[in-house]
CSV table of C-alpha atoms and ligand atoms in Angstrom, one decimal:
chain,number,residue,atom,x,y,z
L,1,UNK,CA,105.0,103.5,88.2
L,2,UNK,CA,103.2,102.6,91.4
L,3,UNK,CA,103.6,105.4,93.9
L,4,UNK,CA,105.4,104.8,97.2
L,5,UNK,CA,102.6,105.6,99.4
L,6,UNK,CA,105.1,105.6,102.6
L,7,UNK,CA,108.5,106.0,102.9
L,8,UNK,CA,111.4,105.0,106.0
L,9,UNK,CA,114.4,106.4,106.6
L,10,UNK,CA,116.3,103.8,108.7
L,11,UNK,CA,118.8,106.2,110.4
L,12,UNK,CA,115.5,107.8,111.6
L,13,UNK,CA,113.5,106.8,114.7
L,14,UNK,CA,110.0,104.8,113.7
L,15,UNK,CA,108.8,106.8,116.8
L,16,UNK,CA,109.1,109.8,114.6
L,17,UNK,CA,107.7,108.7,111.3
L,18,UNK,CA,103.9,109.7,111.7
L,19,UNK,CA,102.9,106.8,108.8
L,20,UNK,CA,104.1,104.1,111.7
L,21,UNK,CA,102.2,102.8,114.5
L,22,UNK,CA,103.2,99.9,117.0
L,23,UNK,CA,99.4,99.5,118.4
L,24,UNK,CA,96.0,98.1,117.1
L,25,UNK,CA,93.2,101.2,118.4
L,26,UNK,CA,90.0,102.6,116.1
L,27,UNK,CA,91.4,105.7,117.2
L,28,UNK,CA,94.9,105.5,115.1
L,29,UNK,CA,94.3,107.9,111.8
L,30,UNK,CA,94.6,107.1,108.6
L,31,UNK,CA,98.1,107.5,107.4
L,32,UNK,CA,97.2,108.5,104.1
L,33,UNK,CA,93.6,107.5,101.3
L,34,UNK,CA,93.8,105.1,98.6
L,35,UNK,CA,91.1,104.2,96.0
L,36,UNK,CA,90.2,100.3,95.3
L,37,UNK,CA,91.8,99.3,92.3
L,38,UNK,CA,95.1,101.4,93.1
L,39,UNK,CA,98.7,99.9,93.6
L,40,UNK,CA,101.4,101.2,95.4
L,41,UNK,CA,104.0,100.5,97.2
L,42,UNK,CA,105.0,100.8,101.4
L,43,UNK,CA,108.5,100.6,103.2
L,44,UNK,CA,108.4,99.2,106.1
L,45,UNK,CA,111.1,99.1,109.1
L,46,UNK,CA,112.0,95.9,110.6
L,47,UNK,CA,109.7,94.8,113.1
L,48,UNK,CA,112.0,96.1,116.1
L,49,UNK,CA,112.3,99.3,114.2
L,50,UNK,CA,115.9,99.0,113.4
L,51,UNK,CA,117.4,98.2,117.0
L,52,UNK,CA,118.6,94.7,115.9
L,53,UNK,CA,121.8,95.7,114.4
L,54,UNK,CA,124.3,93.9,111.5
L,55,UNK,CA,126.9,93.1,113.8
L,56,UNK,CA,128.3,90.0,115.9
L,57,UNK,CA,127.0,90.3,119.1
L,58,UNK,CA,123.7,89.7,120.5
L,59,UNK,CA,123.4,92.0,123.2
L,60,UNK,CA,120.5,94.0,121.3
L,61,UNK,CA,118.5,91.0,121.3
L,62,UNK,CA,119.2,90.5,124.7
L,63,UNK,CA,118.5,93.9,126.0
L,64,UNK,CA,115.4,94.8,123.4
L,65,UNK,CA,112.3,96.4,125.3
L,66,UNK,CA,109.8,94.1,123.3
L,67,UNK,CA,106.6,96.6,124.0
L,68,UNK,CA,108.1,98.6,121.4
L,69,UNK,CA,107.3,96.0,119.1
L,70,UNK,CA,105.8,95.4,116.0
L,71,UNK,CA,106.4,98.7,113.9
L,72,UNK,CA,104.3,99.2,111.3
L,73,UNK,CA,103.3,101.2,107.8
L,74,UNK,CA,99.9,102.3,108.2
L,75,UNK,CA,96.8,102.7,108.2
L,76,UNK,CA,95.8,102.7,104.8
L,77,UNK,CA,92.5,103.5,104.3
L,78,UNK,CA,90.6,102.9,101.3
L,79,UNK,CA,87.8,104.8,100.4
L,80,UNK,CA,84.4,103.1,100.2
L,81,UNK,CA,85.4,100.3,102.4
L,82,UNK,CA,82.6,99.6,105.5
L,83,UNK,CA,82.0,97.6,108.0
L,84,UNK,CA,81.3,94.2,106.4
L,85,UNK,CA,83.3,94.1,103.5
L,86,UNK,CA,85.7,92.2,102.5
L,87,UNK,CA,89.3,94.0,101.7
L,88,UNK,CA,91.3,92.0,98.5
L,89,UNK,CA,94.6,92.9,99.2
L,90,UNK,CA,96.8,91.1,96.4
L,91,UNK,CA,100.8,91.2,97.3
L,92,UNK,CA,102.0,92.9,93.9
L,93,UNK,CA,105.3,92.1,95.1
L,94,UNK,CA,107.8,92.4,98.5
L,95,UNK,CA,111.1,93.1,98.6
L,96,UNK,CA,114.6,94.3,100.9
L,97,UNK,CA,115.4,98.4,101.0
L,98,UNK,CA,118.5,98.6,98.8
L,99,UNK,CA,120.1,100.5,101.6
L,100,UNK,CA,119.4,97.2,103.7
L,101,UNK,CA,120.1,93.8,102.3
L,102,UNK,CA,120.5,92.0,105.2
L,103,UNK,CA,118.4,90.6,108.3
L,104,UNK,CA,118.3,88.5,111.3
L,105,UNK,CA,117.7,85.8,113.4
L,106,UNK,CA,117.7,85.2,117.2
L,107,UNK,CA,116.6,83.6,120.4
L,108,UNK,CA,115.8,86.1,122.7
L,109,UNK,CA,116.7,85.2,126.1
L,110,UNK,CA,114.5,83.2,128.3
L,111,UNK,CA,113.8,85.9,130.9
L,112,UNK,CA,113.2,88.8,127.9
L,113,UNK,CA,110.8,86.7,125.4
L,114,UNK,CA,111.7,83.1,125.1
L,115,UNK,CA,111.0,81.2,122.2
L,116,UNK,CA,109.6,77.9,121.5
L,117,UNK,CA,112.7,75.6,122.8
L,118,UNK,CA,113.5,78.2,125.7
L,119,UNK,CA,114.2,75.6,128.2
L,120,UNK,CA,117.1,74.3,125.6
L,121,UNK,CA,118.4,78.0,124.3
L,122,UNK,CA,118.0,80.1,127.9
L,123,UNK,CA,120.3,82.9,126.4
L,124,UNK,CA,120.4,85.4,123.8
L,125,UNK,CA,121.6,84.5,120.7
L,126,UNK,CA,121.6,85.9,117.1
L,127,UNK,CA,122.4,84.9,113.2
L,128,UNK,CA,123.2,87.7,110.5
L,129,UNK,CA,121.9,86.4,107.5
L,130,UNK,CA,122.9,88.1,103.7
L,131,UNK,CA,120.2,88.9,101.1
L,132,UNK,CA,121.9,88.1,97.5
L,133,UNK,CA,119.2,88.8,95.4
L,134,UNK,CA,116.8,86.0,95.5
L,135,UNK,CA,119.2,83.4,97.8
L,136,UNK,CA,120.4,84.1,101.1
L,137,UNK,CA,123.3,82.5,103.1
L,138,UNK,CA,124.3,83.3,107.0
L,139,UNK,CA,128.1,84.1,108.0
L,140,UNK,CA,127.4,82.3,111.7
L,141,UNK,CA,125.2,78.8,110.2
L,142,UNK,CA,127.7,77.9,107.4
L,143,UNK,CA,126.8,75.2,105.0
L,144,UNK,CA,123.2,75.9,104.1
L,145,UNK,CA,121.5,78.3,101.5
L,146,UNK,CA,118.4,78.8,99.8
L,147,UNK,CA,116.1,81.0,98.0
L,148,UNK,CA,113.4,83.2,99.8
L,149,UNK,CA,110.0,82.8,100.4
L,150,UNK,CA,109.0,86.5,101.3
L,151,UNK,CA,106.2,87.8,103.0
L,152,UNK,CA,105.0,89.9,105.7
L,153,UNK,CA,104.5,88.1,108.8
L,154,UNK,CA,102.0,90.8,110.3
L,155,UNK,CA,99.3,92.5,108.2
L,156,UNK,CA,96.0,93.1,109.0
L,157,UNK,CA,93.1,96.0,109.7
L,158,UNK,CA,92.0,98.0,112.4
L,159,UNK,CA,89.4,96.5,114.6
L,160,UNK,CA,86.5,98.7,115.9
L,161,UNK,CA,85.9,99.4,119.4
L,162,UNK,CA,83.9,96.7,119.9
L,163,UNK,CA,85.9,93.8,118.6
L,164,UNK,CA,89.2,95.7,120.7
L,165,UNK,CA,87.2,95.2,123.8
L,166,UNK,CA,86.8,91.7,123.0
L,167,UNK,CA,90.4,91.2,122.7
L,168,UNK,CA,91.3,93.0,125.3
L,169,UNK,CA,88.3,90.9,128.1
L,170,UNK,CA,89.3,88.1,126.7
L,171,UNK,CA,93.6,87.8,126.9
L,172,UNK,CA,92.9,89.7,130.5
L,173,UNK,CA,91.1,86.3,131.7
L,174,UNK,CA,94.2,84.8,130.3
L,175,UNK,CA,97.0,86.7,132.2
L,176,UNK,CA,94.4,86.6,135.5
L,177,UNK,CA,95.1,82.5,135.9
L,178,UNK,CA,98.7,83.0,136.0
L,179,UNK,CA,99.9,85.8,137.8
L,180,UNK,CA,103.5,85.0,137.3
L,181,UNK,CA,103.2,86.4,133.5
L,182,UNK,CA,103.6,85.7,130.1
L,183,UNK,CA,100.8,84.0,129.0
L,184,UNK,CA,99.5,87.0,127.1
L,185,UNK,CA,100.4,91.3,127.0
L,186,UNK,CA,98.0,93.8,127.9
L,187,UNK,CA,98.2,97.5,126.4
L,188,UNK,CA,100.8,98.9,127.5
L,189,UNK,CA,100.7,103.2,126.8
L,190,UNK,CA,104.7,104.2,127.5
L,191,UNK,CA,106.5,103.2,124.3
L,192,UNK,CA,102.9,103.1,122.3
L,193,UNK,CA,103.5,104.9,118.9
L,194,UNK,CA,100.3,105.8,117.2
L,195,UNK,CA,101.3,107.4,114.0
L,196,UNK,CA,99.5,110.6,113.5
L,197,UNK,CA,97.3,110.5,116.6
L,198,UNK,CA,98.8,112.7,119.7
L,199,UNK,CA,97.9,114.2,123.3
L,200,UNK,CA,95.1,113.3,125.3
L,201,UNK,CA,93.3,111.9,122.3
L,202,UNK,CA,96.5,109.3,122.0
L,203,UNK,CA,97.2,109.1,125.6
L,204,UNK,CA,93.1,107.4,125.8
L,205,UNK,CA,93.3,105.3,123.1
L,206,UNK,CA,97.1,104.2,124.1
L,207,UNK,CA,95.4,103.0,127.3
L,208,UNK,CA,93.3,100.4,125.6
L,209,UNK,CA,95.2,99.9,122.5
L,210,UNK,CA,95.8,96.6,121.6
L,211,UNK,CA,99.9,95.2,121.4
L,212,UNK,CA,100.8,93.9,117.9
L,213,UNK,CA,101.9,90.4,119.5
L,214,UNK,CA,99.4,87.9,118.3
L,215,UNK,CA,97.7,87.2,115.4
L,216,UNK,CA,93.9,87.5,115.8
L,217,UNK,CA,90.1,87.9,113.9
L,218,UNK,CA,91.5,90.9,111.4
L,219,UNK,CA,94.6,89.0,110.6
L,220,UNK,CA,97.6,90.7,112.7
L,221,UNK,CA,100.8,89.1,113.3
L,222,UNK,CA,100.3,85.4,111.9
L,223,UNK,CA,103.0,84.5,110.6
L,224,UNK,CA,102.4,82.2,107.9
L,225,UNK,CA,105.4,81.9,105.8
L,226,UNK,CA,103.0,80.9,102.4
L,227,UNK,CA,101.4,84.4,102.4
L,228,UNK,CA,104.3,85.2,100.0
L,229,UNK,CA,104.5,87.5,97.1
L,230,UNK,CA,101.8,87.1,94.6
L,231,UNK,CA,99.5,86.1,97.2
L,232,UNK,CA,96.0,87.5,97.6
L,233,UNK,CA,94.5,88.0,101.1
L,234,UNK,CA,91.0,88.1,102.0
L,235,UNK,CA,90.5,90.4,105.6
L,236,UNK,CA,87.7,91.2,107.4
L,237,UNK,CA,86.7,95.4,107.8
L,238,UNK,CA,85.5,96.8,111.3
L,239,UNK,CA,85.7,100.3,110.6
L,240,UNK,CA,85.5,102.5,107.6
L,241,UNK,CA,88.4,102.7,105.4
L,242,UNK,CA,90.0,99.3,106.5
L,243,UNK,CA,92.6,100.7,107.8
L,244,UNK,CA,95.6,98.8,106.6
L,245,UNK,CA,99.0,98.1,108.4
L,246,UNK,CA,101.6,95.8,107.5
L,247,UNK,CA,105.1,95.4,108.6
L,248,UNK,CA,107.6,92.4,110.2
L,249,UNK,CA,108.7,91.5,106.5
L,250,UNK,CA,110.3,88.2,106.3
L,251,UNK,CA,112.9,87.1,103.7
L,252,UNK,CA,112.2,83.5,104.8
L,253,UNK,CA,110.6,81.8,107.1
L,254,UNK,CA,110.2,77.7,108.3
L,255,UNK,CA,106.1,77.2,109.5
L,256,UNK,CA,106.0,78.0,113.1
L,257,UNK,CA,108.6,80.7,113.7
L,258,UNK,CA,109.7,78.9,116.1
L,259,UNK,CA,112.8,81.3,117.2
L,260,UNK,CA,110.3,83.9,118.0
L,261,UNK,CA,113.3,86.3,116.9
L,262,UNK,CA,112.3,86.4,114.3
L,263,UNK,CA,112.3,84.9,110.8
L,264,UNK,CA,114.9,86.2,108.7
L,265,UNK,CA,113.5,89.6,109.9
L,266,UNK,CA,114.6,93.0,107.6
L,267,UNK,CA,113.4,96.0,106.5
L,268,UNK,CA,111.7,96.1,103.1
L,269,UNK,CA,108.7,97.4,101.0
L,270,UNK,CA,105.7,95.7,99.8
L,271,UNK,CA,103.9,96.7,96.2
L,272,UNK,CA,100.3,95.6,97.0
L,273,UNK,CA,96.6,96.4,95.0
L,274,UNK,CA,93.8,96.7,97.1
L,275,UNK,CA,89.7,95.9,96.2
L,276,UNK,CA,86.7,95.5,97.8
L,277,UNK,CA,84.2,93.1,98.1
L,278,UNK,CA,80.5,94.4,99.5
L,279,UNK,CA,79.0,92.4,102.3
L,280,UNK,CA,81.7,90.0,102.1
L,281,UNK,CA,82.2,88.8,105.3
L,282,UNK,CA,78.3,87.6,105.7
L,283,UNK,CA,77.9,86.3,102.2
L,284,UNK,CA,81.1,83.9,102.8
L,285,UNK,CA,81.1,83.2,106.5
L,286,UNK,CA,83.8,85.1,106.9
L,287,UNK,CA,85.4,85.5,110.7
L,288,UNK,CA,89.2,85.0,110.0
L,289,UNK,CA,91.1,86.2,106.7
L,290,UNK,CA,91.2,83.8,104.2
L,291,UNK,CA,94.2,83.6,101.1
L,292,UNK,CA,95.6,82.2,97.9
L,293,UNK,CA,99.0,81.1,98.1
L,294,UNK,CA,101.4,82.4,95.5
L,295,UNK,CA,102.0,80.7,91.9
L,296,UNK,CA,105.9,80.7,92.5
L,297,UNK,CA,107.7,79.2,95.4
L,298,UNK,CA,110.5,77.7,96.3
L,299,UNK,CA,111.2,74.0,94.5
L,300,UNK,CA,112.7,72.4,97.5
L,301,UNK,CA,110.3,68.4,97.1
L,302,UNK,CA,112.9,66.5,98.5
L,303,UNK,CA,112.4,66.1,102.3
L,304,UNK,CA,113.6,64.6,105.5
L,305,UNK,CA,110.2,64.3,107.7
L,306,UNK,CA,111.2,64.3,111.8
L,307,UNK,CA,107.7,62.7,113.6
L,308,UNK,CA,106.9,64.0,117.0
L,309,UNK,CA,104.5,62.5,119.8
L,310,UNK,CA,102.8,64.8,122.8
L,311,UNK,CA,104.7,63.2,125.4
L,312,UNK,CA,107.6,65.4,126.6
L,313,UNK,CA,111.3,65.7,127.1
L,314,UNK,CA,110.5,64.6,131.0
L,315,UNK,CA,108.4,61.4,129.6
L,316,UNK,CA,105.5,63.0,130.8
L,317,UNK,CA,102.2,61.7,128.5
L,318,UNK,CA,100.3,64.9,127.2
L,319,UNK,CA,96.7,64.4,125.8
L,320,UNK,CA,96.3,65.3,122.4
L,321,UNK,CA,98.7,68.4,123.0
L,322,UNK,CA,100.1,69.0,119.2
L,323,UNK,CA,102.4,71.7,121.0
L,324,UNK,CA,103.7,69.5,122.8
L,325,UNK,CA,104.4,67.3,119.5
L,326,UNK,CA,105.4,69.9,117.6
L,327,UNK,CA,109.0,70.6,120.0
L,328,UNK,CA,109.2,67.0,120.0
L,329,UNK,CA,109.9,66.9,116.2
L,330,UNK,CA,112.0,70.1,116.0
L,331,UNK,CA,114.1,68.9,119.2
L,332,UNK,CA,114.4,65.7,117.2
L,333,UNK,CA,115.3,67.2,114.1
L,334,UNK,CA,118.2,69.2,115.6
L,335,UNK,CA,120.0,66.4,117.8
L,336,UNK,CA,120.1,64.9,114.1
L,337,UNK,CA,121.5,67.8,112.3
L,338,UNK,CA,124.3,68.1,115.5
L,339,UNK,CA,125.9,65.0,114.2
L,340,UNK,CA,127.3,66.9,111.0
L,341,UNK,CA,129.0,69.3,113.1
L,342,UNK,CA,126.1,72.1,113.3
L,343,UNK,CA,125.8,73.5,116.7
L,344,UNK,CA,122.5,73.5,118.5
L,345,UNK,CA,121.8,76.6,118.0
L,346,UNK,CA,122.6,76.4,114.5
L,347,UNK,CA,120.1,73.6,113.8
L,348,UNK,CA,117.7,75.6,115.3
L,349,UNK,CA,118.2,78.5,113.4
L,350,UNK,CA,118.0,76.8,110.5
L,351,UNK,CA,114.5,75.2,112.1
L,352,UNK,CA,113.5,79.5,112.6
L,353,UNK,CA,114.1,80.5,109.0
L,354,UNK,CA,114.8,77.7,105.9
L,355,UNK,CA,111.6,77.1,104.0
L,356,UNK,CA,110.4,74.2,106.7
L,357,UNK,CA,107.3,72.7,106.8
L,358,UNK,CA,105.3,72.2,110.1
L,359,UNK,CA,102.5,69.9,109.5
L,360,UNK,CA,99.5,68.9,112.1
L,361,UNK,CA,99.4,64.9,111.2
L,362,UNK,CA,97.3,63.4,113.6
L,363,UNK,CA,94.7,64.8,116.4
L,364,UNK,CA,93.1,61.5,116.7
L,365,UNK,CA,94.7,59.0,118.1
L,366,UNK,CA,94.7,59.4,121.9
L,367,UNK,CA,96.2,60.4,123.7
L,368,UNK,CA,99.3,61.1,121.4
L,369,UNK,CA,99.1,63.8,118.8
L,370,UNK,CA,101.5,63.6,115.8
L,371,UNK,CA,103.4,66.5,114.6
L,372,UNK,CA,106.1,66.5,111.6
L,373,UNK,CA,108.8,68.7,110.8
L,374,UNK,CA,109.7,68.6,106.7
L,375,UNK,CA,113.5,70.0,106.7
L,376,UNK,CA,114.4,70.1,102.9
L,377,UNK,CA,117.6,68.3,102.0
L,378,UNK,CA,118.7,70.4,99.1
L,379,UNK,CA,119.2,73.7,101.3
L,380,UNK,CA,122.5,72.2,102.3
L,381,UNK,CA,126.1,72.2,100.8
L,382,UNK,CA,126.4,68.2,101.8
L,383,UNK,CA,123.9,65.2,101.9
L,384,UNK,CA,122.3,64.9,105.5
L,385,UNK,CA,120.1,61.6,104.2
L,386,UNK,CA,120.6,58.7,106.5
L,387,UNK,CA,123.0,56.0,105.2
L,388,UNK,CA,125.1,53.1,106.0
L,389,UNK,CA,128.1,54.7,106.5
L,390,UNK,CA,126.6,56.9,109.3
L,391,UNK,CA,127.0,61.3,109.1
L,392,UNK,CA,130.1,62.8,107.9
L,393,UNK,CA,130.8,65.5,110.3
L,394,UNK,CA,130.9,68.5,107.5
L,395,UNK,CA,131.9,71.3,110.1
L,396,UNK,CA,134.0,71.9,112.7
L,397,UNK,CA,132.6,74.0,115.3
L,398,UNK,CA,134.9,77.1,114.7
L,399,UNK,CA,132.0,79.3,113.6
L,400,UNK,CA,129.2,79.5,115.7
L,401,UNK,CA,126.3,82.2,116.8
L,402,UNK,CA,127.4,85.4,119.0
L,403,UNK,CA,126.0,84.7,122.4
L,404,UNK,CA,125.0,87.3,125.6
L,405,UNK,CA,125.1,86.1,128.5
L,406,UNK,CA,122.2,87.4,130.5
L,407,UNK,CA,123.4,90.4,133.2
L,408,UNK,CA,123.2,89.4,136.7
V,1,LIG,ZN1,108.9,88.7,112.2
C-alpha cells in the first residue's frame, strides 16, 4: 500500500503542521525524500486551511485574511532530480478526507478579493456543496448535480533564486502602474508559513518569498479543471530535489474559476508517482509544464454554447480583449438560467464549479474577440433547451446563497 507521505489533522492549525507551506522560496526545506519511481499518497488542507466552514453564513468568506492563502503539502523532494529535468508526476488518484466530505463555493466580497463578475456580486456570498461519492449536489443551488472532475488546482515546484527574482521584478512593475492595488501581491512575511524553515533564516526568505496566488513558469496555482486524476504532468526543476507542493484540491471545477472562491474547494489527498526525465526541459523546449489529460471524465456531450464579444456591459468596444468576451458569455449565460427561477448568484455558482467549458473561439477578427461558455444540459433536474413554449420557471426563489453584508 502506498505510504501517506504527509498527513492533516483538520482540527489542527496548517500553521503548525511543519509539512505545509503557504509561500514559493528556494529556501523552504524539504518536507520529507522520495525516490523516482515511488508512489504515495499526501493530504492536503483546503486551500484556506480550513477557515471556510460547513455552515450557512458567509461571514468567513467575507472576513478571510487572503495572505494566508494557498496552504500546501510539501516540498517533496525527489532524489536525483537537478536543475533541468523534467519531473513526471502521474496523479495515481485524488480524493476527499473521509472525515471531510464536503466543500465550498463563494464570491468573496468586492473590497476583500473580488472575482470575475465583481461589479454584479459586490458581496460575500457562499454555496455548501455535498460530496456523495463520485456526484455532488449543493443544499443552497437546488436543481443541478453531477459527477466530479477532481484535481488539484495548484501544484508545482520550487523555483531557484533566480527565477523568484524574476517573479518578484516583474509583478512589482505591475503593482507600480496602479498604485490603488490589486493588480498583483507582493511577499508579504506576517502570516508566511514556511513549513520546516524558522527564525532568521525564515524571517529572510519570508521577505522575498513568493505568494501562492498565480499560476506561473513551474506550474503553481493554474487551475485547470482537466488536470484530473489519472493525469500526468510534465514540470520544470530549478533546484535540486524538485521540490514538490500541491494543495487547493477541487472536487469540480467549470474552465476559468471564475468565482475565485473557489471551485468546489475541500480538503483531500492525492496518491501520485513521480519520475524523472534528464535534461528535459532543453531537449523539449520546455518553459511551462506540459500534461496528458486523464482517460476518464465526465460524459456530459450535450451542450448549450453562450457566445460573447469584447465589447462591455457599458457598450464600450474593446480590441481583441478575450476577457472582456469571456464575462460577456458567462453574464449571458446566467441572465438565461434566471428565467428558470435560479438566482443570480446561483447561475453563477453553477458557472464557478459544474464541469463548464471556457473556450477561446476567435482572436482574429478585429476588433471583437469571441469567447464561448459550454454549460452542459444534463447537470440539471429539468430541460433548460430553448423551445417554443418559452422556460418553465422550475424554482421558486425560497432557497438561495447565505449572504454578508460587508461591515461598515
Ligand atoms: Zn481552489
Amino acid at each position: 500500500m502506498a505510504e501517506t507521505l504527509i498527513k492533516v489533522d483538520l482540527t489542527q492549525s496548517p500553521n503548525d503542521n511543519e509539512m505545509i507551506h503557504n509561500r514559493w522560496h528556494p529556501d523552504i526545506p524539504m518536507a520529507c525524500w522520495v525516490n523516482p519511481g515511488d508512489d504515495f499518497i499526501l493530504e492536503t488542507y483546503d486551500w484556506t486551511g480550513g477557515f471556510i466552514k460547513n455552515n450557512d453564513s458567509a461571514d468567513d468568506v467575507r472576513d478571510i485574511d487572503l495572505t494566508t492563502v494557498h496552504y500546501l503539502s510539501g516540498p517533496v523532494g525527489v532524489k536525483g532530480a537537478k536543475p533541468g529535468d523534467l519531473l513526471v508526476v502521474e496523479l495515481l488518484d485524488i480524493g476527499a478526507k473521509q472525515d471531510s466530505l464536503w466543500g465550498f463555493n463563494g464570491f468573496f466580497s468586492k473590497k476583500n478579493g473580488g472575482g470575475f463578475l465583481t461589479e454584479h456580486f459586490p458581496l460575500a456570498q457562499k454555496s455548501i456543496w455535498d460530496i456523495e461519492g463520485m456526484f455532488t449536489r449543493s443544499r443552497h443551488v437546488p436543481g443541478v448535480s453531477y459527477a466530479g472532475l477532481i484535481h488539484p488546482g495548484l501544484i508545482g515546484c520550487l523555483p531557484d533564486a533566480k527565477m523568484l527574482a524574476e517573479w518578484n521584478k516583474r509583478e512589482q512593475e505591475l503593482i507600480d502602474t496602479d498604485p490603488t492595488g490589486g493588480l498583483a501581491n507582493p511577499p508579504f512575511p506576517g502570516t508566511a508559513h514556511m513549513g520546516k524553515l524558522m527564525g532568521e533564516a525564515k524571517a529572510k526568505a519570508a521577505a522575498e518569498a513568493a505568494r501562492t496566488v498565480p499560476g506561473r513558469e513551474h506550474g503553481g496555482n493554474c487551475d485547470i479543471k482537466d488536470l484530473s486524476r489519472g493525469a500526468k504532468v510534465f514540470f520544470p526543476v530549478y533546484v535540486d530535489g524538485a521540490g514538490l507542493s500541491v494543495g487547493d484540491l477541487h472536487f469540480s471545477q467549470g474552465d476559468g474559476e471564475i468565482t475565485f472562491c473557489g471551485a468546489i474547494e475541500m480538503a483531500g489527498w492525492v496518491h501520485m508517482r513521480v519520475t524523472i526525465l534528464k535534461d528535459g526541459m532543453a531537449k523539449y523546449g520546455i518553459k511551462n509544464p506540459i500534461f496528458k489529460p486523464s482517460p476518464i471524465v465526465p460524459t456530459y456531450n450535450d451542450y448549450l454554447i453562450f457566445e460573447g464579444v469584447s465589447v462591455d456591459e457599458q457598450g464600450k468596444q474593446h480590441y481583441l480583449d478575450v476577457n472582456v468576451a469571456y464575462r460577456q458569455a458567462c453574464l449571458n449565460a446566467i441572465e438565461y438560467l434566471k428565467k428558470f427561477g435560479y438566482s443570480g448568484a446561483q447561475a453563477y455558482s453553477i458557472l464557478g464549479t459544474a464541469p463548464v467549458q471556457g473556450h477561446i473561439s476567435g482572436v482574429v477578427d478585429v476588433p471583437n474577440a469571441c469567447a464561448t461558455l459550454w454549460v452542459p444540459t444534463q447537470i440539471f433536474d429539468f430541460d433548460i433547451n430553448p423551445s417554443a413554449a418559452g422556460p418553465v420557471k422550475h424554482l421558486d426563489g425560497s432557497i438561495d446563497m447565505p449572504l454578508s453584508p460587508d461591515k461598515v
